[in-house]
CSV table of C-alpha atoms in Angstrom, one decimal:
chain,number,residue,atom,x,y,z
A,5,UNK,CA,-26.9,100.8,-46.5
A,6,UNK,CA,-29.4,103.2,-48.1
A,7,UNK,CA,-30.5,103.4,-51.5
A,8,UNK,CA,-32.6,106.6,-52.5
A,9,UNK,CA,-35.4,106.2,-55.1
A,10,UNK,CA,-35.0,103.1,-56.4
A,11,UNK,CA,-35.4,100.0,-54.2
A,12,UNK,CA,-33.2,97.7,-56.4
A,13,UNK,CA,-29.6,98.4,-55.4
A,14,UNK,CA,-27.6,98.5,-58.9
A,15,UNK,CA,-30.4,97.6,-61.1
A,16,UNK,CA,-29.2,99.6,-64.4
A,17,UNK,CA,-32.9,100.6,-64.9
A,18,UNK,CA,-33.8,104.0,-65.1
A,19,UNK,CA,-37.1,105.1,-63.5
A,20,UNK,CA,-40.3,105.2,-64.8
A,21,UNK,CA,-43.7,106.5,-64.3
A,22,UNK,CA,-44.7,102.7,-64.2
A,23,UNK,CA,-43.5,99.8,-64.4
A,24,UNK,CA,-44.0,97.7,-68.1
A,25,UNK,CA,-47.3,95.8,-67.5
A,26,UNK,CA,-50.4,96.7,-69.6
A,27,UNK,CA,-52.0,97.5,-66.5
A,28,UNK,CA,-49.3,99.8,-65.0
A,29,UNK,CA,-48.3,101.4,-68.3
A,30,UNK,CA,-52.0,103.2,-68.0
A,31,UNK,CA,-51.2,104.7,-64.7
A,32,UNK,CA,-53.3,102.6,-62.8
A,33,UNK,CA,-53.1,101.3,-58.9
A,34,UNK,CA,-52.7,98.0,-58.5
A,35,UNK,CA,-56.8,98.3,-57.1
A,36,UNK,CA,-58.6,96.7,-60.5
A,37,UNK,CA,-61.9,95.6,-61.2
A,38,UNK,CA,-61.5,92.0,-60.1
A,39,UNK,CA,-60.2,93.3,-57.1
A,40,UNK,CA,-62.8,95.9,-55.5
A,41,UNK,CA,-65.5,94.0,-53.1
A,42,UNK,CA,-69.0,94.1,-54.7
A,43,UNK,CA,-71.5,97.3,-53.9
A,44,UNK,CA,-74.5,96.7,-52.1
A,45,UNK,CA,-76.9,96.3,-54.5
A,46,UNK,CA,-79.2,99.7,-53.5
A,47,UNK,CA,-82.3,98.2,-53.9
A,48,UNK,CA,-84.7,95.8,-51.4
A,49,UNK,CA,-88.1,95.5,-51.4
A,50,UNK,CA,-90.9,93.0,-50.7
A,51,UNK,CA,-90.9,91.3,-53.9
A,52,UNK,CA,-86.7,90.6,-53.6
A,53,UNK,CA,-87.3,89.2,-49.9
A,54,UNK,CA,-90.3,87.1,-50.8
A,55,UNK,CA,-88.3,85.2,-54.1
A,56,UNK,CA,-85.4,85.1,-51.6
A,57,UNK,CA,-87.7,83.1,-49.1
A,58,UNK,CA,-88.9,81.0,-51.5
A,59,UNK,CA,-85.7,79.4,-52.3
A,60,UNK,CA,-84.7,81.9,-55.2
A,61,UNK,CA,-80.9,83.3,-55.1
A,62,UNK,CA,-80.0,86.2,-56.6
A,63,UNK,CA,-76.8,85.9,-59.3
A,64,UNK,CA,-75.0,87.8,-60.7
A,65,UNK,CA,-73.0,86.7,-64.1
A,66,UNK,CA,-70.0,89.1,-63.1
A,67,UNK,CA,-68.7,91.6,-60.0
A,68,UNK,CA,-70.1,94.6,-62.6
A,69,UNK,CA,-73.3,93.0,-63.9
A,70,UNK,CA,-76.2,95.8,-62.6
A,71,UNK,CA,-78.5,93.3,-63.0
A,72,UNK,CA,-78.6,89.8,-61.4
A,73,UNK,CA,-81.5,87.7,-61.7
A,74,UNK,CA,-83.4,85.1,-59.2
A,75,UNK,CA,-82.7,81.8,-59.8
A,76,UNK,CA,-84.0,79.2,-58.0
A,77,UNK,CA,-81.7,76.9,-56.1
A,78,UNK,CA,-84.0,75.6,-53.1
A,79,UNK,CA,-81.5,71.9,-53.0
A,80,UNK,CA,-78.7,73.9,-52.1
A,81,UNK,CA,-80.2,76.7,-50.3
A,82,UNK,CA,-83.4,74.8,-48.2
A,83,UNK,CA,-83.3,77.2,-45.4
A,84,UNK,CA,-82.8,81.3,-45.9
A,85,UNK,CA,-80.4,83.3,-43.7
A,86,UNK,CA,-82.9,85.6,-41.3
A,87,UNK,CA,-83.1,89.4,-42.2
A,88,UNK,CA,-81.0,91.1,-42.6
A,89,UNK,CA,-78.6,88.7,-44.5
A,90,UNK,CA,-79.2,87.4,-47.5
A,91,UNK,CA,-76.8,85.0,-49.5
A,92,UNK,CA,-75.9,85.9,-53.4
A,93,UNK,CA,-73.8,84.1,-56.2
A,94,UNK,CA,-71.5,85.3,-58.0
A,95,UNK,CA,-70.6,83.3,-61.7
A,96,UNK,CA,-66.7,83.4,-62.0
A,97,UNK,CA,-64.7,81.6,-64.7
A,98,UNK,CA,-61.2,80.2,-64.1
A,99,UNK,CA,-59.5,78.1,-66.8
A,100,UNK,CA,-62.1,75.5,-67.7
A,101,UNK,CA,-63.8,75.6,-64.4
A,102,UNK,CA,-67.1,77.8,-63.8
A,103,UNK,CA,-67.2,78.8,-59.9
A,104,UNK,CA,-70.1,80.6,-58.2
A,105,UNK,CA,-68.6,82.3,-55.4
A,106,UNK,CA,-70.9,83.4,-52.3
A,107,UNK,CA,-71.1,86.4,-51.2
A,108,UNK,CA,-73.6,87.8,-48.5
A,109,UNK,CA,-75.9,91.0,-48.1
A,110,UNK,CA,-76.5,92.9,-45.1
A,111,UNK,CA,-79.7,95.0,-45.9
A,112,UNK,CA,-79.2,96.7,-42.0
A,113,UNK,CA,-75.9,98.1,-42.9
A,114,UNK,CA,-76.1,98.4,-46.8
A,115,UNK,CA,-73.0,96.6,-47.3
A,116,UNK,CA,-72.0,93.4,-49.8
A,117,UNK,CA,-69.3,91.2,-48.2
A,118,UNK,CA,-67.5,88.3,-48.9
A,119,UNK,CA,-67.3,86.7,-45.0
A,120,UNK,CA,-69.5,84.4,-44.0
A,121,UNK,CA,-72.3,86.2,-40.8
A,122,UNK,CA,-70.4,85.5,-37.8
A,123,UNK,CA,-70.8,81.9,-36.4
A,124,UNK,CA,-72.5,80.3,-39.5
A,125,UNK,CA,-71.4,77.6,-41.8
A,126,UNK,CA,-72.2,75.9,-44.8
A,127,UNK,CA,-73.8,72.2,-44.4
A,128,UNK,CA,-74.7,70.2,-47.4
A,129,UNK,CA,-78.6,69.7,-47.9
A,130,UNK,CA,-79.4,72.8,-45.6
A,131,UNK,CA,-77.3,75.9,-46.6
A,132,UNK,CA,-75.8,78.3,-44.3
A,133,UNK,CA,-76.7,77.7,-40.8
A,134,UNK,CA,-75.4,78.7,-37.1
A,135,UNK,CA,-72.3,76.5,-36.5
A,136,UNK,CA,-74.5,75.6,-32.9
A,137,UNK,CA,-77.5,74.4,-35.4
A,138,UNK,CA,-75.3,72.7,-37.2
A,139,UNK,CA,-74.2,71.0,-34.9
A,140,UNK,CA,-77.5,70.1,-33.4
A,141,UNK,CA,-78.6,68.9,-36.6
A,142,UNK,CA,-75.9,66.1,-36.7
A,143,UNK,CA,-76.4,64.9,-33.3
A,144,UNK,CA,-80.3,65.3,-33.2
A,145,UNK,CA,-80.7,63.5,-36.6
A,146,UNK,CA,-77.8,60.6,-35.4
A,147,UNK,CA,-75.7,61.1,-39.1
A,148,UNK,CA,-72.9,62.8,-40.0
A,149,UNK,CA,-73.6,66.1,-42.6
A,150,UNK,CA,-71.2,67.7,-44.4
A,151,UNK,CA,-69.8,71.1,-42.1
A,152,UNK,CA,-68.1,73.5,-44.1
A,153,UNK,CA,-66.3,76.9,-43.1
A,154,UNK,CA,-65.6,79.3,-45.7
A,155,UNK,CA,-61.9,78.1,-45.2
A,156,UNK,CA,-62.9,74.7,-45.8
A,157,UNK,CA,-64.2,74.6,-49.8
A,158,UNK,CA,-60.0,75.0,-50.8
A,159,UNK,CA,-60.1,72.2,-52.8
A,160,UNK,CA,-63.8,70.9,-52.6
A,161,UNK,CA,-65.9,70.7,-55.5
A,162,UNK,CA,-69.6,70.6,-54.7
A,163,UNK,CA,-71.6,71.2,-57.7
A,164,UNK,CA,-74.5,73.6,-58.3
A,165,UNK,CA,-76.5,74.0,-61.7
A,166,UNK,CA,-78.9,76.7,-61.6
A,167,UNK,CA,-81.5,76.8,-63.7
A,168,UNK,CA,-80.2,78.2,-66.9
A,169,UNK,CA,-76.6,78.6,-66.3
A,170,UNK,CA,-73.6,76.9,-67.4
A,171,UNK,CA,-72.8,73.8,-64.5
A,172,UNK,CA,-70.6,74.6,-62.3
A,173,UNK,CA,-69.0,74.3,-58.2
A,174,UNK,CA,-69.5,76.6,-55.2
A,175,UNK,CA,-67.2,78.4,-53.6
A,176,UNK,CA,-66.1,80.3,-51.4
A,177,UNK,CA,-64.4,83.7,-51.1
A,178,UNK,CA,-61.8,82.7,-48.3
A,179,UNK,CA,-61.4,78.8,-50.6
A,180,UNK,CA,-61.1,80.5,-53.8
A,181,UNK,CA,-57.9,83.2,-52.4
A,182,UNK,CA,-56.4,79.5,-51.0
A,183,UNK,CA,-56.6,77.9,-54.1
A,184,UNK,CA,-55.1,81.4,-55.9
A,185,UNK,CA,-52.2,81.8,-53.7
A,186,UNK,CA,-51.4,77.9,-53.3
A,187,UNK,CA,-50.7,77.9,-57.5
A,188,UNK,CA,-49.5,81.3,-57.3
A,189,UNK,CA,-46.8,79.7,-54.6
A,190,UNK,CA,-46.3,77.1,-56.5
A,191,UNK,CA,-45.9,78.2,-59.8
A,192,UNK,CA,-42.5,80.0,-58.1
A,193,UNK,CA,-39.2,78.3,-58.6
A,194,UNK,CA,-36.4,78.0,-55.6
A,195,UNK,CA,-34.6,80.7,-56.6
A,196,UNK,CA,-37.9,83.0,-57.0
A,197,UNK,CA,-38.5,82.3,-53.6
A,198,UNK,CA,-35.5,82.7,-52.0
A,199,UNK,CA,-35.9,86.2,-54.1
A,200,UNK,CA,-39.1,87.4,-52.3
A,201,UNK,CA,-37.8,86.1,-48.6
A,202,UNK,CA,-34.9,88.5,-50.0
A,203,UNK,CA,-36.9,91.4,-50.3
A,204,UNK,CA,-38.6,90.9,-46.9
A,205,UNK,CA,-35.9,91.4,-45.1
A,206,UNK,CA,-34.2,94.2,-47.0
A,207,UNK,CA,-38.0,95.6,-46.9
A,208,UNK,CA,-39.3,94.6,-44.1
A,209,UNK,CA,-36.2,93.8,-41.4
A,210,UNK,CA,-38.6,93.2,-38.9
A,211,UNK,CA,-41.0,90.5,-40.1
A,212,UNK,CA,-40.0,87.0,-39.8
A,213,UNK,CA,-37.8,85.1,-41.8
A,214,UNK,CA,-39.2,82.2,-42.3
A,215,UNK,CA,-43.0,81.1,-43.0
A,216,UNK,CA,-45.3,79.8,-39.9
A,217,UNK,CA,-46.2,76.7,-41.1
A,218,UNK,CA,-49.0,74.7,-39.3
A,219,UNK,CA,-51.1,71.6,-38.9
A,220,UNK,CA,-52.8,70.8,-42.6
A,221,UNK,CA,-56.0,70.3,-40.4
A,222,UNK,CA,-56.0,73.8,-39.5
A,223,UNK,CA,-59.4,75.3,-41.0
A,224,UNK,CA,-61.0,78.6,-40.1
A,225,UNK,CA,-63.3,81.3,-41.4
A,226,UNK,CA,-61.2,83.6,-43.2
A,227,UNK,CA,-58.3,82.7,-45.4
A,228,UNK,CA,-55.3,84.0,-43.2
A,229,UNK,CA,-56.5,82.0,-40.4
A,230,UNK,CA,-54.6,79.4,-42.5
A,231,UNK,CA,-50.8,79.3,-41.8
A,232,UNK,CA,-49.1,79.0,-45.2
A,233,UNK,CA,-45.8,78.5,-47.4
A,234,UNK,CA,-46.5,81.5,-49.3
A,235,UNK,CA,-46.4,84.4,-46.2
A,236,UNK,CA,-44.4,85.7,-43.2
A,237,UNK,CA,-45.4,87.3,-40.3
A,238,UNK,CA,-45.4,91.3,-40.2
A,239,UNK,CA,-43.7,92.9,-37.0
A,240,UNK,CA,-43.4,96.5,-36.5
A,241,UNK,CA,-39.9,98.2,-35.9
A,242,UNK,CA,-41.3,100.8,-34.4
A,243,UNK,CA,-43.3,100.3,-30.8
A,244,UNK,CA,-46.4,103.4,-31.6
A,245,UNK,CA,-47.0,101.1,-34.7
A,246,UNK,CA,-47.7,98.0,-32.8
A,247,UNK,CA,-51.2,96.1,-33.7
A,248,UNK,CA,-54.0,96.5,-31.1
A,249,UNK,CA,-55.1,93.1,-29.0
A,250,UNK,CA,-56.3,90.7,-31.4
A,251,UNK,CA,-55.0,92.3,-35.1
A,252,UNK,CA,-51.9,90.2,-36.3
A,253,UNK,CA,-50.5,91.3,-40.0
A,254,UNK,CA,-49.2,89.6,-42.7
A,255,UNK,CA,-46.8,89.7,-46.1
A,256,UNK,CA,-47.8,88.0,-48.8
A,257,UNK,CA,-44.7,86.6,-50.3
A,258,UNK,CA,-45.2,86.6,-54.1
A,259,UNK,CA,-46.4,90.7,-54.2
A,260,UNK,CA,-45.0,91.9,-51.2
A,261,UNK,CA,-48.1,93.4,-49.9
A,262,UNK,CA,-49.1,93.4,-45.8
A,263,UNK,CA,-52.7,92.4,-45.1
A,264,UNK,CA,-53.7,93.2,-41.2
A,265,UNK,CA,-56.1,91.0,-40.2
A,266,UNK,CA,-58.8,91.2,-37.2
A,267,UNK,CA,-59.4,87.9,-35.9
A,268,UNK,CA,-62.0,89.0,-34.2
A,269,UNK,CA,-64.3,90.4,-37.2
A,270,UNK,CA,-62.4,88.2,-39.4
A,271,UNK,CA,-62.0,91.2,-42.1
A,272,UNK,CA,-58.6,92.2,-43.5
A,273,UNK,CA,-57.3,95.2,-44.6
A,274,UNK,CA,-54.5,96.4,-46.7
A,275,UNK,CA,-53.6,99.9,-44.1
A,276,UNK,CA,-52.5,99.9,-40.1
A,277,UNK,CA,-56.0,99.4,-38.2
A,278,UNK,CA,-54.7,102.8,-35.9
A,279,UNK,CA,-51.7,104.3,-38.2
A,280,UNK,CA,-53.3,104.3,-42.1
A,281,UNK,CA,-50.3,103.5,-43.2
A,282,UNK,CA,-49.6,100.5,-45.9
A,283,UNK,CA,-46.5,100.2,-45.3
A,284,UNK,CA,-44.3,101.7,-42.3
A,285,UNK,CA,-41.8,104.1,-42.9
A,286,UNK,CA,-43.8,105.2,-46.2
A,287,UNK,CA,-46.1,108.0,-46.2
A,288,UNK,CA,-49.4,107.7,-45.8
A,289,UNK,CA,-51.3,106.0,-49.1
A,290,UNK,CA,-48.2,105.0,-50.6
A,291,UNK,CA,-47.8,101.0,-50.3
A,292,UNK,CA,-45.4,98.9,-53.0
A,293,UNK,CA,-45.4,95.5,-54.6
A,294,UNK,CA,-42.9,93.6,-56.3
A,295,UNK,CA,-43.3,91.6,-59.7
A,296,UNK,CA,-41.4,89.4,-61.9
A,297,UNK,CA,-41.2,91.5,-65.1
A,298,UNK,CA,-38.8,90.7,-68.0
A,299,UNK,CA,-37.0,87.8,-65.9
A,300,UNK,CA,-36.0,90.5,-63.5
A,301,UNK,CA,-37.6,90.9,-60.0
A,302,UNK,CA,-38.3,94.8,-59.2
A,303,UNK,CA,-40.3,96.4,-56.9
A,304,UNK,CA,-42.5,99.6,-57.5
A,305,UNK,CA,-45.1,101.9,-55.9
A,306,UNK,CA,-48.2,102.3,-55.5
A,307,UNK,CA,-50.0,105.9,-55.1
A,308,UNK,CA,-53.2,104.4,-53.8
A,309,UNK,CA,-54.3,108.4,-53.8
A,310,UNK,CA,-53.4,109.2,-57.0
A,311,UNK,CA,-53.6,105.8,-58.6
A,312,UNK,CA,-50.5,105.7,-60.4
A,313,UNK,CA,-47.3,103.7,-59.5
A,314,UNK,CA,-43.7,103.9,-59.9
A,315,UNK,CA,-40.4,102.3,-59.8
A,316,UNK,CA,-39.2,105.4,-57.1
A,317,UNK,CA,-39.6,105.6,-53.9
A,318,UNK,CA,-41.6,108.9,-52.2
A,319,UNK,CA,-39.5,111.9,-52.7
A,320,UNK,CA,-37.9,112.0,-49.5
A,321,UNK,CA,-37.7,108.5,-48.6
A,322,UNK,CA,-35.1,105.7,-48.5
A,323,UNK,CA,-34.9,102.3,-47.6
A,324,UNK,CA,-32.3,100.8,-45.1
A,325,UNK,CA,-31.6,97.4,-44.9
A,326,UNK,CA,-31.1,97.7,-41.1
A,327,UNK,CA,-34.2,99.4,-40.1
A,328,UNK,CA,-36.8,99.7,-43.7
A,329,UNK,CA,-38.3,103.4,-44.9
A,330,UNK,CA,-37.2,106.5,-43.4
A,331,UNK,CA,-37.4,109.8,-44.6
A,332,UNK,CA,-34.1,111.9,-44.7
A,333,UNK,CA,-33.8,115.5,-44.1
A,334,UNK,CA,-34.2,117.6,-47.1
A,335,UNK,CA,-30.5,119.5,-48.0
A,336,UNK,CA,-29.5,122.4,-49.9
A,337,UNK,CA,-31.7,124.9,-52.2
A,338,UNK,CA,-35.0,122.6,-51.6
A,339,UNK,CA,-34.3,122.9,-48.2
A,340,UNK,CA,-34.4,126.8,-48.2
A,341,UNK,CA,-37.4,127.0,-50.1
């Protein structure tokens, strides 16, 4: 029932510091580059606001480059978010294709986000406006305009060329994760899948077993508002680690990771909203993935702390199939000590 260390009952693998990616082989969490949201970019003043008003956007060719330039981009972006948002691009290349992904500034709160301001929407010809003034505009102007939530660009391909830079399609944070995880998904095979479910219920005995597929009209705001192949709902097994009203969590089949999502605020995060933890029954900062590696699935940890995984488990700590993590009672001479 239990297996101590390593997750993989029988795998003839001995443990390791990490497992063999380039990546993990360095030491380091699972957290890269691509990965980390952008920092707010520390500097505002009248000039920045005025170029922004004028129809200029500020873009930046990567997440790391310190210094974006204006461009200006007044047929996609007519009307300027009020203070204190401001929209930015970011240039992103995948395959062939050259995205740039929008990403918005609250100078208030000093913070660089990826969501949409609350109750706003893309419309073609007019930028991001109010969903209510959106509206408005269609009825008041007797013609139907293009109304786009972040949820909404999976799969769209509206061009933008600014001045200067390579041609290219806007996007979306929330569009650009769908499109991810929908190849990810689908790159799988039926046996890789029916691995993963595996590991969700030896992991996670709780969760559900099957995906909760909806309506291919469903759209929303934030990319898990999206029922999908390619996750199950999270349930605790323990009552104290049930969500508060409104939170609902997530496992993300092809890594094994939870996201808990806020419906409210729309923001995910990878730890328990009231617990920290990233994984129940684990210790606090420890979470785990799984990967394909060698043709073999396995499943390691991640020291989000430390920033180091491994193939074994917290010292301490086993998994059961019946119930997930629990930590067993220390015997013998480490006991005494």
């Amino acid at each position: 029932m239990q297996s101590a260390g390593q997750i993989d009952p029988g795998t003839k693998c001995t443990p390791a510091t990490a497992p063999p990616s380039q990546e993990l082989r360095q030491g380091k969490s699972d957290n890269i580059v691509l990965e980390r949201p952008l920092e707010w970019r520390r500097w505002i003043d009248k000039q920045d606001w005025w170029n922004y008003n004028r129809g200029q956007i500020l873009l930046f060719n990567s997440r790391d480059d310190h210094h974006p330039t204006y461009v200006p981009t007044q047929d996609l972006f007519p009307s300027s978010l009020p203070w204190p948002w401001e929209v930015v691009l970011i240039q992103e290349q995948h395959g062939d294709s050259v995205f740039y992904v929008m990403w918005f500034q609250n100078h208030e709160k000093r913070v660089m986000q990826e969501h949409f301001p609350p109750g706003h929407v893309f419309v073609s010809g007019k930028g991001i406006l109010p969903i209510t003034e959106a509206r408005e505009h269609n009825s008041s102007k007797g013609q139907t305009v293009e109304i786009l939530r972040p949820c909404d660009f999976e799969g769209k391909r509206t061009s933008v060329h600014p001045n200067g830079w390579k041609e290219g399609f806007l996007m979306s944070k929330a569009g650009q994760e769908l499109e991810r995880h929908k190849d990810e998904w689908a790159s799988m095979s039926a046996d890789d899948k029916a691995e993963v479910l595996r590991r969700v219920s030896y992991v996670f005995p709780a969760a559900d077993k099957q995906s909760d597929v909806g309506s291919e009209t469903v759209t929303g705001y934030h990319w898990l508002d999206i029922p999908r192949p390619d996750r199950v709902r999270w349930h605790p097994r323990q009552p104290e680690n049930e969500l508060p009203i409104g939170w609902e969590a997530w496992i993300y089949l092809p890594t094994g990771e939870v996201f808990y999502y806020d419906r409210v605020s729309k923001k995910d995060s990878k730890t328990h909203p009231t617990k920290s933890f990233h994984v129940e029954g684990l210790p606090l900062g420890f979470g785990l993935k799984w990967a394909k590696i060698d043709g073999k699935w396995r499943t390691y940890f991640v020291d989000h702390e430390r920033k180091t995984n491994t193939w074994s488990a917290p010292p301490g700590y086993v998994v059961d199939e019946r119930v997930g993590f629990k930590k067993v009672p220390v015997v013998g001479k480490d006991a005494a000590e």
